[in-house]
CSV table of C-alpha atoms and ligand atoms in Angstrom, one decimal:
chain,number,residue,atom,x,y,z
O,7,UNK,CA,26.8,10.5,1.1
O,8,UNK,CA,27.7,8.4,-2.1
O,9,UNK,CA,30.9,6.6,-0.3
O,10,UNK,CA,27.9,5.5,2.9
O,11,UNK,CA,25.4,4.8,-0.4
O,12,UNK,CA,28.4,2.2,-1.7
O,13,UNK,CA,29.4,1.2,2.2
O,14,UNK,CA,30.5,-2.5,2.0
O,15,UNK,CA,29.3,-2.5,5.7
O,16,UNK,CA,26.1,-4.3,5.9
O,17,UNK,CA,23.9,-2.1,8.8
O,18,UNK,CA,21.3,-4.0,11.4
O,19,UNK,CA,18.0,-2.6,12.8
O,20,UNK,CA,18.3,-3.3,16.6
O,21,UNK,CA,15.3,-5.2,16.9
O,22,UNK,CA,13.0,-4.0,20.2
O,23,UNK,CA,9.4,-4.1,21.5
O,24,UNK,CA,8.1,-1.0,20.0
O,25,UNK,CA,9.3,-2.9,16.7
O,26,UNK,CA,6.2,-4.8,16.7
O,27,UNK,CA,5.9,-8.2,15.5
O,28,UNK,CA,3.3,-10.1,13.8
O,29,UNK,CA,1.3,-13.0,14.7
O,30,UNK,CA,3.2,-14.7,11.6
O,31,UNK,CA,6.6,-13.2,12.1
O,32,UNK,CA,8.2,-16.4,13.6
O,33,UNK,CA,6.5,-18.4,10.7
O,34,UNK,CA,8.1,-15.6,8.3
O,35,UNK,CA,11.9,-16.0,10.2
O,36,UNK,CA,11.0,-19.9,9.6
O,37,UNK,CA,10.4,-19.2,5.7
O,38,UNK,CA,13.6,-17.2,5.3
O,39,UNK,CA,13.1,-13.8,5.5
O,40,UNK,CA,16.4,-11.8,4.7
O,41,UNK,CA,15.5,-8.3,5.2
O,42,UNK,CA,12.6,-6.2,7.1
O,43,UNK,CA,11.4,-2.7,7.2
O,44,UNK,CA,9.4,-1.0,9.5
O,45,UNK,CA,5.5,0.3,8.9
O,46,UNK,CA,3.0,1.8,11.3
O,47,UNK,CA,5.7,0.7,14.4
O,48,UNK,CA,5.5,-3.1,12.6
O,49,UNK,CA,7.6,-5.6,10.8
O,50,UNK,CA,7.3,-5.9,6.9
O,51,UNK,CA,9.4,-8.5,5.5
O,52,UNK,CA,10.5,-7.3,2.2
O,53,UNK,CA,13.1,-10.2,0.7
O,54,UNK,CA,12.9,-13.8,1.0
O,55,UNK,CA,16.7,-15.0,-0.2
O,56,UNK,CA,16.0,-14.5,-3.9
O,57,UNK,CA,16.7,-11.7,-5.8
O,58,UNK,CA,13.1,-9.1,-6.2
O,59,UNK,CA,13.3,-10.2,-10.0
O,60,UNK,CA,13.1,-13.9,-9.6
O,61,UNK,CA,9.9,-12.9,-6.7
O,62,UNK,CA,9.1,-10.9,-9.6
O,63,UNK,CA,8.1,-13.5,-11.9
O,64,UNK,CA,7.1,-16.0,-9.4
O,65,UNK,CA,4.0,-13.3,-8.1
O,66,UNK,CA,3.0,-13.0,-11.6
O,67,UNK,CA,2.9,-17.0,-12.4
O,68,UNK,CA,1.7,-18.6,-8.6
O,69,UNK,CA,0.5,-17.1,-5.7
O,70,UNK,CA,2.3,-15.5,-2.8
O,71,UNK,CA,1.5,-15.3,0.9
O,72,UNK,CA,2.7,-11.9,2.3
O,73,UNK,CA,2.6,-10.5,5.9
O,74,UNK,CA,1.0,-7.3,5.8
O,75,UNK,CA,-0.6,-6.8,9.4
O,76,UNK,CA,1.4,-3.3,9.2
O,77,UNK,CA,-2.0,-2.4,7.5
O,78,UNK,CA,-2.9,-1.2,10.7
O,79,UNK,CA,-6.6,-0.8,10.8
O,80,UNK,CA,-8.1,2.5,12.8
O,81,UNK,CA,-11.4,1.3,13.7
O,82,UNK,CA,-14.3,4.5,14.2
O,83,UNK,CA,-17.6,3.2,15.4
O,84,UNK,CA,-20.0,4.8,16.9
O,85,UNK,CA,-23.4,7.2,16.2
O,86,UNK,CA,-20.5,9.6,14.6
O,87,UNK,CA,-18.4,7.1,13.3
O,88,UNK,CA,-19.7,8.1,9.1
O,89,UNK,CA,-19.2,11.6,10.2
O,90,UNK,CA,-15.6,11.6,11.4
O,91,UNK,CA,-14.3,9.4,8.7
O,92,UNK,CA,-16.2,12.0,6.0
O,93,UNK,CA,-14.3,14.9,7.9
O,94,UNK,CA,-10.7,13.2,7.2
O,95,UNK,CA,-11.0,12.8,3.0
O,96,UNK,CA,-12.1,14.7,0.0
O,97,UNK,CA,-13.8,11.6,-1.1
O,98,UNK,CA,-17.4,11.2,-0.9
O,99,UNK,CA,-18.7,8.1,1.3
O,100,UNK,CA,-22.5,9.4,0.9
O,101,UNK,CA,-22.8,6.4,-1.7
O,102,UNK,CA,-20.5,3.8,0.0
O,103,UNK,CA,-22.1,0.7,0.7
O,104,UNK,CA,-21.2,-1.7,3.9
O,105,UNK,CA,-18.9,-4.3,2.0
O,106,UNK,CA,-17.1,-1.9,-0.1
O,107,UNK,CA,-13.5,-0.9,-0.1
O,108,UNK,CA,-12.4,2.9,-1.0
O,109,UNK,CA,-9.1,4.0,-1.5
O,110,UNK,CA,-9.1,7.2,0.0
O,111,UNK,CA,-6.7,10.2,-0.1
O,112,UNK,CA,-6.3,12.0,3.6
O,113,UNK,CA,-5.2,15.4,3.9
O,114,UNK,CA,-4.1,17.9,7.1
O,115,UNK,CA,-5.7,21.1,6.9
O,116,UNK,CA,-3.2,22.6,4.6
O,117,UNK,CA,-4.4,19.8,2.1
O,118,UNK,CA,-1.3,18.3,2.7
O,119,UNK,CA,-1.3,14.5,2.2
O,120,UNK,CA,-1.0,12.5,5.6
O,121,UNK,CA,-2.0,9.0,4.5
O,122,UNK,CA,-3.7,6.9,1.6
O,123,UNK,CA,-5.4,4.4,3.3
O,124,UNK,CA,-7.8,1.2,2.4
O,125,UNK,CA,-11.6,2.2,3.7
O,126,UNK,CA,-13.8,-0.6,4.8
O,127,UNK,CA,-17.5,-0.2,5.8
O,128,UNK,CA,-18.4,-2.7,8.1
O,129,UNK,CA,-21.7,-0.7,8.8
O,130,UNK,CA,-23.4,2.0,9.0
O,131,UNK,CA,-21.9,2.9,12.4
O,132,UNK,CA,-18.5,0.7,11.8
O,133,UNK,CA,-15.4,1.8,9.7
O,134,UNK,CA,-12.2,0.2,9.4
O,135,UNK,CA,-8.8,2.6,7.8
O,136,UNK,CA,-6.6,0.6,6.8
O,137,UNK,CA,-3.3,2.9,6.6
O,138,UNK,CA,-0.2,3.8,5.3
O,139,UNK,CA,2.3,4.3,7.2
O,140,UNK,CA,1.7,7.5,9.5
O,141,UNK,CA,-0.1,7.9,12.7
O,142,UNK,CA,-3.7,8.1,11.9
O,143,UNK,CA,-5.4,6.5,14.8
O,144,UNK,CA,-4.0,9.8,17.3
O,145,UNK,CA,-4.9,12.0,14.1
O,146,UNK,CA,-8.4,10.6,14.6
O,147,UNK,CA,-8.7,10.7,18.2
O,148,UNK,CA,-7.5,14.2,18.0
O,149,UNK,CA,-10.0,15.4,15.6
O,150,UNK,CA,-13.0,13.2,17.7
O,151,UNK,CA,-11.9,15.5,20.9
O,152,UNK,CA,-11.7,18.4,19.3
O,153,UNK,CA,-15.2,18.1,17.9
O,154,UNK,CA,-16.7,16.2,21.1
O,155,UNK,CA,-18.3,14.0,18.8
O,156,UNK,CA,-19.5,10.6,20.0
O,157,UNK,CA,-17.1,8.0,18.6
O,158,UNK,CA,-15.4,5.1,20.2
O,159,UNK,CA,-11.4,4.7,17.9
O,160,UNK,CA,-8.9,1.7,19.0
O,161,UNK,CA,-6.7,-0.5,16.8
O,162,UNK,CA,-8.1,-3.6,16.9
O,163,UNK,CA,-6.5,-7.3,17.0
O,164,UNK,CA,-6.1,-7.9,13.2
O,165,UNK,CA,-3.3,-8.9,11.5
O,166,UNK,CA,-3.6,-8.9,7.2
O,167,UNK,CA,-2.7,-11.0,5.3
O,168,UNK,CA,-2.6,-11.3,1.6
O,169,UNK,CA,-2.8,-14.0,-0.9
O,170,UNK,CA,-1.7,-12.4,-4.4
O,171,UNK,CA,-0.8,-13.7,-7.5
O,172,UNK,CA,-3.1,-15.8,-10.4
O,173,UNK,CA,-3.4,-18.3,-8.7
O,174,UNK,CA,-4.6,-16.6,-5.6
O,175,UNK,CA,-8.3,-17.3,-6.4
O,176,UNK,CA,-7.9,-20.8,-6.8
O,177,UNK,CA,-6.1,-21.5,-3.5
O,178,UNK,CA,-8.8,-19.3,-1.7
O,179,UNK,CA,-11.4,-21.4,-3.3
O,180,UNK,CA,-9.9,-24.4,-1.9
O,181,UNK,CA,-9.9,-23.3,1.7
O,182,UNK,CA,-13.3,-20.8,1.9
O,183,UNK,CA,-15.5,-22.7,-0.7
O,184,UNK,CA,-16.3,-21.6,-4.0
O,185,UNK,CA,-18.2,-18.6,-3.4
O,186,UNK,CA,-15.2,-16.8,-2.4
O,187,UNK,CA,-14.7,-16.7,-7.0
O,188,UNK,CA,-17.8,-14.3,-6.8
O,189,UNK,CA,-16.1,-11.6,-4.9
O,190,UNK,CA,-15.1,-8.4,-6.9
O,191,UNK,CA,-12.3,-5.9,-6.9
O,192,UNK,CA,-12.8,-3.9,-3.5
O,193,UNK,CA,-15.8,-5.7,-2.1
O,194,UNK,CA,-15.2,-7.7,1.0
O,195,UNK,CA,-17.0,-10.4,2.6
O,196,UNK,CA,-17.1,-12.4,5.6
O,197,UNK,CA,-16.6,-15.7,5.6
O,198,UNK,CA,-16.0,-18.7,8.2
O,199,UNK,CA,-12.6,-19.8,9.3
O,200,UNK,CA,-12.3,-22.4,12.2
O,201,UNK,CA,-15.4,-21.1,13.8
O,202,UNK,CA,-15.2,-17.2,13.5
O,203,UNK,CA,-15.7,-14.9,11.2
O,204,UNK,CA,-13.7,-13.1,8.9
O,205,UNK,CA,-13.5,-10.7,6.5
O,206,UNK,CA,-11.9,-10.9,3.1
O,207,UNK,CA,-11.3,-8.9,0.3
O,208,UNK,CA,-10.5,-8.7,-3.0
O,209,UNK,CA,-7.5,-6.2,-3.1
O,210,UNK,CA,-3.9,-6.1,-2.6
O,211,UNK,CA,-0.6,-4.1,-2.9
O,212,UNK,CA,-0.2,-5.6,-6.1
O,213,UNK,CA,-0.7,-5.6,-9.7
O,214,UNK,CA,-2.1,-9.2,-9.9
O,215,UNK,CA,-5.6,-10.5,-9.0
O,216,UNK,CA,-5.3,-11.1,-5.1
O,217,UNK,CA,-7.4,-11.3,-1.9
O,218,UNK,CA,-6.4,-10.1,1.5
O,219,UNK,CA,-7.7,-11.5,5.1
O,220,UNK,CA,-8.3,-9.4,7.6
O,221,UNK,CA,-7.7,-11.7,10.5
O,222,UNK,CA,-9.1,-11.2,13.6
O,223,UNK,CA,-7.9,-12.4,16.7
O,224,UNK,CA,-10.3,-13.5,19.2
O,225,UNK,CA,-8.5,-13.9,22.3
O,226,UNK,CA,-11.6,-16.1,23.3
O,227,UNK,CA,-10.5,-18.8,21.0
O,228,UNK,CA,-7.2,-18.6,20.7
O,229,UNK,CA,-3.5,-16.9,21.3
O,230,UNK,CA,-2.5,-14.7,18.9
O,231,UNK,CA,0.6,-16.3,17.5
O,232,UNK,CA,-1.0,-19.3,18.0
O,233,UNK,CA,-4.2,-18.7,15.3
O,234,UNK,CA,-1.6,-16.5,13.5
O,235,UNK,CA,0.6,-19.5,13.0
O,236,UNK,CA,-2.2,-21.9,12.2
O,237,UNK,CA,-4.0,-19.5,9.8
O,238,UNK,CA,-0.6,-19.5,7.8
O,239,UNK,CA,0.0,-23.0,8.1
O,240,UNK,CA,-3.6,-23.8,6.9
O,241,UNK,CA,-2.8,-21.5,3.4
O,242,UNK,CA,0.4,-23.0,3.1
O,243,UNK,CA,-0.6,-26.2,2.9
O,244,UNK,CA,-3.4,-25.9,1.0
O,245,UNK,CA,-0.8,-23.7,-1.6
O,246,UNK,CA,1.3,-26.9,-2.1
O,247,UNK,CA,-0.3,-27.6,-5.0
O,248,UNK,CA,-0.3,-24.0,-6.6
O,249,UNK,CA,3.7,-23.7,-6.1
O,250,UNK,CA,2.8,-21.1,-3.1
O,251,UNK,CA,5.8,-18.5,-1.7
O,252,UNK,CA,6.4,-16.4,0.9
O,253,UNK,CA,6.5,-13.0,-0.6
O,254,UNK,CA,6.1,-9.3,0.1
O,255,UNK,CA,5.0,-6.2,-1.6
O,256,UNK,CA,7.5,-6.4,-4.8
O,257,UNK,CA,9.0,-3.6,-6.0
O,258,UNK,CA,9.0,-3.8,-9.7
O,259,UNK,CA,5.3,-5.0,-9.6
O,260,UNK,CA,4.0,-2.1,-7.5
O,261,UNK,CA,6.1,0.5,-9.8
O,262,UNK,CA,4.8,-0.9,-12.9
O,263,UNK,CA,1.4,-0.5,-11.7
O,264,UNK,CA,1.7,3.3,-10.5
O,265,UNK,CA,1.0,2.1,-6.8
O,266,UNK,CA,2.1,4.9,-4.6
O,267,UNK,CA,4.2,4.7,-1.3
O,268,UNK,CA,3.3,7.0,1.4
O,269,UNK,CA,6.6,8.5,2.9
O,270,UNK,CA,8.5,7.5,-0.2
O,271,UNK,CA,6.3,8.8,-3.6
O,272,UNK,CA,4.5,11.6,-1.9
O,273,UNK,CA,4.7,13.1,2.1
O,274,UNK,CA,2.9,15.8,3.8
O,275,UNK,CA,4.3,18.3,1.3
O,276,UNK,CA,2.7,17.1,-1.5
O,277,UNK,CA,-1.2,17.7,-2.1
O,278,UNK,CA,-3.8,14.8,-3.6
O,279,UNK,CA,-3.6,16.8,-7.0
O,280,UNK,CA,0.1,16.1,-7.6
O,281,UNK,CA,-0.4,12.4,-6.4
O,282,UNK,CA,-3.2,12.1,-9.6
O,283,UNK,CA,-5.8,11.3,-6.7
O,284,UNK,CA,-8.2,14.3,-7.7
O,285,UNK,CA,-10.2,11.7,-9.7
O,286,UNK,CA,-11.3,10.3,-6.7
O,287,UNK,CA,-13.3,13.5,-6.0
O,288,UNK,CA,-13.7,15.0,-9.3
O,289,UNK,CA,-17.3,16.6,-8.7
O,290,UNK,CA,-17.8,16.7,-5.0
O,291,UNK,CA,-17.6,19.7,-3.1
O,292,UNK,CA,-21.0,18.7,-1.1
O,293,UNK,CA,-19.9,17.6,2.2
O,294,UNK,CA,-17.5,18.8,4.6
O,295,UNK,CA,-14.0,18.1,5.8
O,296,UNK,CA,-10.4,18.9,6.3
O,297,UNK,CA,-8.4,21.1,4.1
O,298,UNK,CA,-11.4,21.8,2.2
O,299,UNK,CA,-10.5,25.3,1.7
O,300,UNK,CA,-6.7,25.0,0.8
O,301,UNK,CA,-7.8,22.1,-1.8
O,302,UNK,CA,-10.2,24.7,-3.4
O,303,UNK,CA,-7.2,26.9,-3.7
O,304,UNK,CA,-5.1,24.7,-4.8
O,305,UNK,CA,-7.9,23.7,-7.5
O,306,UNK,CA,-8.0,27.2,-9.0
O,307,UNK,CA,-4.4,28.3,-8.7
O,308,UNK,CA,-3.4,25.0,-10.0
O,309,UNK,CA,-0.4,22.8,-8.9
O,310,UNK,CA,3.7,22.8,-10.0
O,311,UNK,CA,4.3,19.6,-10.4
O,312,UNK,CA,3.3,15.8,-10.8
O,313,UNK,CA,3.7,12.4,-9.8
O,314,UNK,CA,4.8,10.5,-13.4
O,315,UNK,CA,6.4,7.5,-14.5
O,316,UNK,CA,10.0,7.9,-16.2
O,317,UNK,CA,11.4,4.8,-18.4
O,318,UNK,CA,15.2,5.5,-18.0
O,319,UNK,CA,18.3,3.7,-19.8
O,320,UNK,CA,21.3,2.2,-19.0
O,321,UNK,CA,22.3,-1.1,-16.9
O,322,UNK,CA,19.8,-2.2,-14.0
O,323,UNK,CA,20.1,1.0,-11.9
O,324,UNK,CA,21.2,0.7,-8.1
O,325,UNK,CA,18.6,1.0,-4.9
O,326,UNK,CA,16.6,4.3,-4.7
O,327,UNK,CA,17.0,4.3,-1.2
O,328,UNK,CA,17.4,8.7,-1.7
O,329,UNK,CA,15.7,9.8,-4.5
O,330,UNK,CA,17.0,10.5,-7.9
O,331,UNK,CA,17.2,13.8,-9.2
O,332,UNK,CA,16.0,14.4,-12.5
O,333,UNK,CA,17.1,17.2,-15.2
O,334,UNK,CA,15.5,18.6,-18.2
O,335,UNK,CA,18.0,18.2,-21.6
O,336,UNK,CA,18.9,21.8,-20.7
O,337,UNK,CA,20.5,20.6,-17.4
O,338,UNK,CA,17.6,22.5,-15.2
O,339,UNK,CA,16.5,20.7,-12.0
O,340,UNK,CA,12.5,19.6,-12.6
O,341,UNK,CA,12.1,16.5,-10.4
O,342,UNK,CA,13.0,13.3,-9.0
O,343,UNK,CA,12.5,9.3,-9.0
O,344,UNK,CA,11.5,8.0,-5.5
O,345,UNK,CA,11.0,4.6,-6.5
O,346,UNK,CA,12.8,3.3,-9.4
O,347,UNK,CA,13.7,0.0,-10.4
O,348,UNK,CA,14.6,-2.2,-13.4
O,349,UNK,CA,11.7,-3.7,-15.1
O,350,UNK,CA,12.6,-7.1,-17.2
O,351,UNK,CA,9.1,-6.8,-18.8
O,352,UNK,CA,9.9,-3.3,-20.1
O,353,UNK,CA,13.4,-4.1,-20.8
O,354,UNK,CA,14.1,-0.2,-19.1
O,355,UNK,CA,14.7,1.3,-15.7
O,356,UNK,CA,11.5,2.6,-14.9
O,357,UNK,CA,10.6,5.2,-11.8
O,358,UNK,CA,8.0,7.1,-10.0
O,359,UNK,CA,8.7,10.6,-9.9
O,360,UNK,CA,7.7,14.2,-9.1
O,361,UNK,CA,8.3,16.3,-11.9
O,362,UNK,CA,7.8,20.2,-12.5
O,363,UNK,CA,4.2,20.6,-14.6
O,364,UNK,CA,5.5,22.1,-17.9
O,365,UNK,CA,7.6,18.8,-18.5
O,366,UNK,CA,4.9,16.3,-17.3
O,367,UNK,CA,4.3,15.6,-20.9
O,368,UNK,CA,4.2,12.0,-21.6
O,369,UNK,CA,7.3,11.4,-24.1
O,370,UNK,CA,9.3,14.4,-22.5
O,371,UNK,CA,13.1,14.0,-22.6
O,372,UNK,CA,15.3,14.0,-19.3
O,373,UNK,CA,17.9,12.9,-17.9
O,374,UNK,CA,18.1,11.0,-14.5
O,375,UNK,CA,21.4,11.0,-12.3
O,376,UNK,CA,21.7,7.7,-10.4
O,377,UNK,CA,23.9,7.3,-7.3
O,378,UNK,CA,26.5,5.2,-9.5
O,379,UNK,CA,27.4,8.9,-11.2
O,380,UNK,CA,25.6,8.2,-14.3
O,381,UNK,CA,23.5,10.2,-16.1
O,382,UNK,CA,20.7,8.1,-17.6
O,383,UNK,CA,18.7,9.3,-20.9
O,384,UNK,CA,15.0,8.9,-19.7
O,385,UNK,CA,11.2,9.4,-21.1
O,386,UNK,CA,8.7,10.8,-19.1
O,387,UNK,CA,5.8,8.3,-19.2
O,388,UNK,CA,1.9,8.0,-17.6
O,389,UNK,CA,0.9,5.7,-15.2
O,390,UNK,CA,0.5,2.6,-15.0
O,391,UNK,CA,3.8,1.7,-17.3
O,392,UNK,CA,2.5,-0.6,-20.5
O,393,UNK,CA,4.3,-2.9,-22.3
G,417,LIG,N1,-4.3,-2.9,1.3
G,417,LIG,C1,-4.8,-2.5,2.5
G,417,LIG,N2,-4.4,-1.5,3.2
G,417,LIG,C2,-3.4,-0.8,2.7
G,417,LIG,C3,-2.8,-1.1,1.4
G,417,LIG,C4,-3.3,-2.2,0.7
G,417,LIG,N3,-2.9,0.3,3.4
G,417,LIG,C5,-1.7,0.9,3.0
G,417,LIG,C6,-1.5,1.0,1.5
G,417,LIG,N4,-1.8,-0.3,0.9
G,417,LIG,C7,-2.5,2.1,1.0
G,417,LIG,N5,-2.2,2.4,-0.4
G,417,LIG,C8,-2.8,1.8,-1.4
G,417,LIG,C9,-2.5,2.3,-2.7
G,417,LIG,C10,-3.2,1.7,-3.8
G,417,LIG,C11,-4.2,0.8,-3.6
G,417,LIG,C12,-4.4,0.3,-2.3
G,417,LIG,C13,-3.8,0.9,-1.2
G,417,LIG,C14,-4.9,0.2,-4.8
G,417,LIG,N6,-5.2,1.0,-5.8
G,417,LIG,C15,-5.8,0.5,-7.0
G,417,LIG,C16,-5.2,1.2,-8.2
G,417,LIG,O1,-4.6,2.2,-8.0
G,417,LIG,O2,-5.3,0.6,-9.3
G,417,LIG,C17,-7.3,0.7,-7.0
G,417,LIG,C18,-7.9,1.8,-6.2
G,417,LIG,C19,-9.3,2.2,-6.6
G,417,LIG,O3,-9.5,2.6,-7.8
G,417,LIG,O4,-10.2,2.1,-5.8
G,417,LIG,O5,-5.3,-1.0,-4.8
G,417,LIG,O6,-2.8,-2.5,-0.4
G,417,LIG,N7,-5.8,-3.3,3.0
């Protein structure tokens, strides 16, 4: 594995339809995009030609304009739509007001994580779950059948797109008026954008202010690449003056800020308790849903290990493309990084990592192995990292 890890050979994705591209993909290709991965069957850029670090910097000075459509949404509507969407997470939605966002963990009926997703109420009858990357929309279908409940579940035409960075707010000002400042962390609004209506938010896969526009295609009006490209040419322009680039979720900023990864930080195998998530449903046991039962167990019997943060020496360490393993000072095998990077804020490696309970201790000594055969002295830490 270590000689393919250190492969001078530079591999392709073969590109195809069930790749999915965006509605700003060709304007993304036009910017420079070096390097793509795959979510929800979509393209995500994830370089631009300079290095992360330098993208680094520039997200927390400017403002960035990143093509997230993979957020797929999974839109529920219907007289059952509140029901089924309660029936997928632990979290309770009996206070959630329309215009609210919820981050909410989703479990299998094992209480297994299958997806962290965005929530959106739209109404009282209208939900939009804005996912990670696994398959909820045949999840959902699945459970709508299965309970004949009266629901109506599609993907609909929208493609996000975020604006993130501190001068975000600013450049959203200038092209959706002033009222746009008002909007608060997880509330969402609609607002007008060459004569339709859209909803933005303020939120974002990052650890800057930020907003992110849920844009709407209405085939009535206009193509799909065609409003795509306009509604990025229309930002761009306006973000001129506020030293705007193209950008993607960045690596060091999202580990710095604890953000999980679905499929990378935590999978099916891992349970909301070891993900931290339990204190998005501290004291409700009131409604009902999936994996109720194996979360209560899990709740008394307690779980074996943790999602952490790790600071870890040595020079910038290499891609965590396989996860690191991590080692007690006695040599004993209690964890790995699954994201881990080099921080120039921290002036450390720093990592996100799954680590055995009785060493979870922030300030705990390990050792992390690295694919470049060192062995790195390293500090278990909480989340978010601090300066
Ligand atoms: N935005 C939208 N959809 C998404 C993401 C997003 N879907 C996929 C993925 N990202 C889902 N995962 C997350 C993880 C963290 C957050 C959002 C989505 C997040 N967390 C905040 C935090 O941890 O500080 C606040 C959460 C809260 O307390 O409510 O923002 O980025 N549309």
């Amino acid at each position: 594995m270590a000689s393919l890890i250190h492969s001078k050979i530079k591999t392709k994705l073969n590109m195809s339809r069930r790749i999915r591209r965006t509605p700003y993909t060709k304007r993304v290709e036009e910017c420079g995009v070096t390097d793509f991965t795959v979510v929800n069957h979509m393209l995500l850029p994830k370089g631009f030609q300079k290095s992360v670090e330098d993208d680094y910097w520039h997200l927390n000075e400017y403002v960035q304009l990143w093509d997230v459509s993979c957020q797929r949404q999974v839109q529920i509507s219907g007289p059952d739509a509140s029901l089924l969407v309660q029936k997928m997470t632990p979290r309770s939605l009996k206070n959630m007001e329309t215009g609210k966002c919820f981050y909410i963990p989703m479990i299998d009926e094992n209480a297994g994580m299958i997806n962290d997703p965005v929530l959106l109420k739209l109404d009282d009858d209208m939900f939009w779950i804005s996912i990670a990357d696994s398959d909820i929309l045949l999840w959902a279908k699945g459970i709508a059948v299965g309970l004949n409940l009266n629901v109506n579940i599609k993907e609909p035409d929208v493609y996000p797109l975020a604006v993130q960075g501190p001068k975000a707010e600013d450049l959203m000002a200038s092209i959706f008026g002033e009222d746009i400042r008002k909007l608060k962390f997880f509330n969402f609004k609609v607002f007008d954008f060459l004569g339709t209506k859209q909803i933005i938010a303020r939120s974002g896969y990052s650890n800057q202010d930020g907003f992110e526009i849920y844009f709407k295609c209405f085939e009535e009006y206009f193509d799909k690449n065609e409003m795509g490209e306009k509604i990025w040419d229309i930002i761009w322009k306006a973000g001129k003056e506020f030293n705007i680039a193209p950008g993607c979720p960045n690596l060091i900023d999202r580990i710095e800020a604890g953000l999980l990864s679905y499929g990378n930080d935590f999978t099916k195998d891992n349970n909301p308790l070891e993900c931290n998530l339990e204190k998005y449903f501290k004291n409700e046991s009131e409604h009902d849903y999936i994996g109720k039962k194996a979360l209560k167990k899990i709740k008394i019997n307690g779980v074996q290990q943790r999602l952490k943060g790790i600071m870890f020496e040595g020079n910038n360490c290499p891609p965590c493309s396989i996860p690191f393993p991590v080692y007690s000072k006695n040599k004993k095998i209690i964890g790995k990084v699954t994201s881990g990077i080099y921080s120039p804020k921290l002036k450390k490696n720093i990592g996100l990592s799954m680590i055995l309970n009785e060493f979870c201790e922030t300030g705990t000594e390990v050792i992390v192995h690295t694919p470049d055969s060192k062995l790195r002295e390293g500090i278990v830490s909480s989340l978010p990292f601090k300066k």
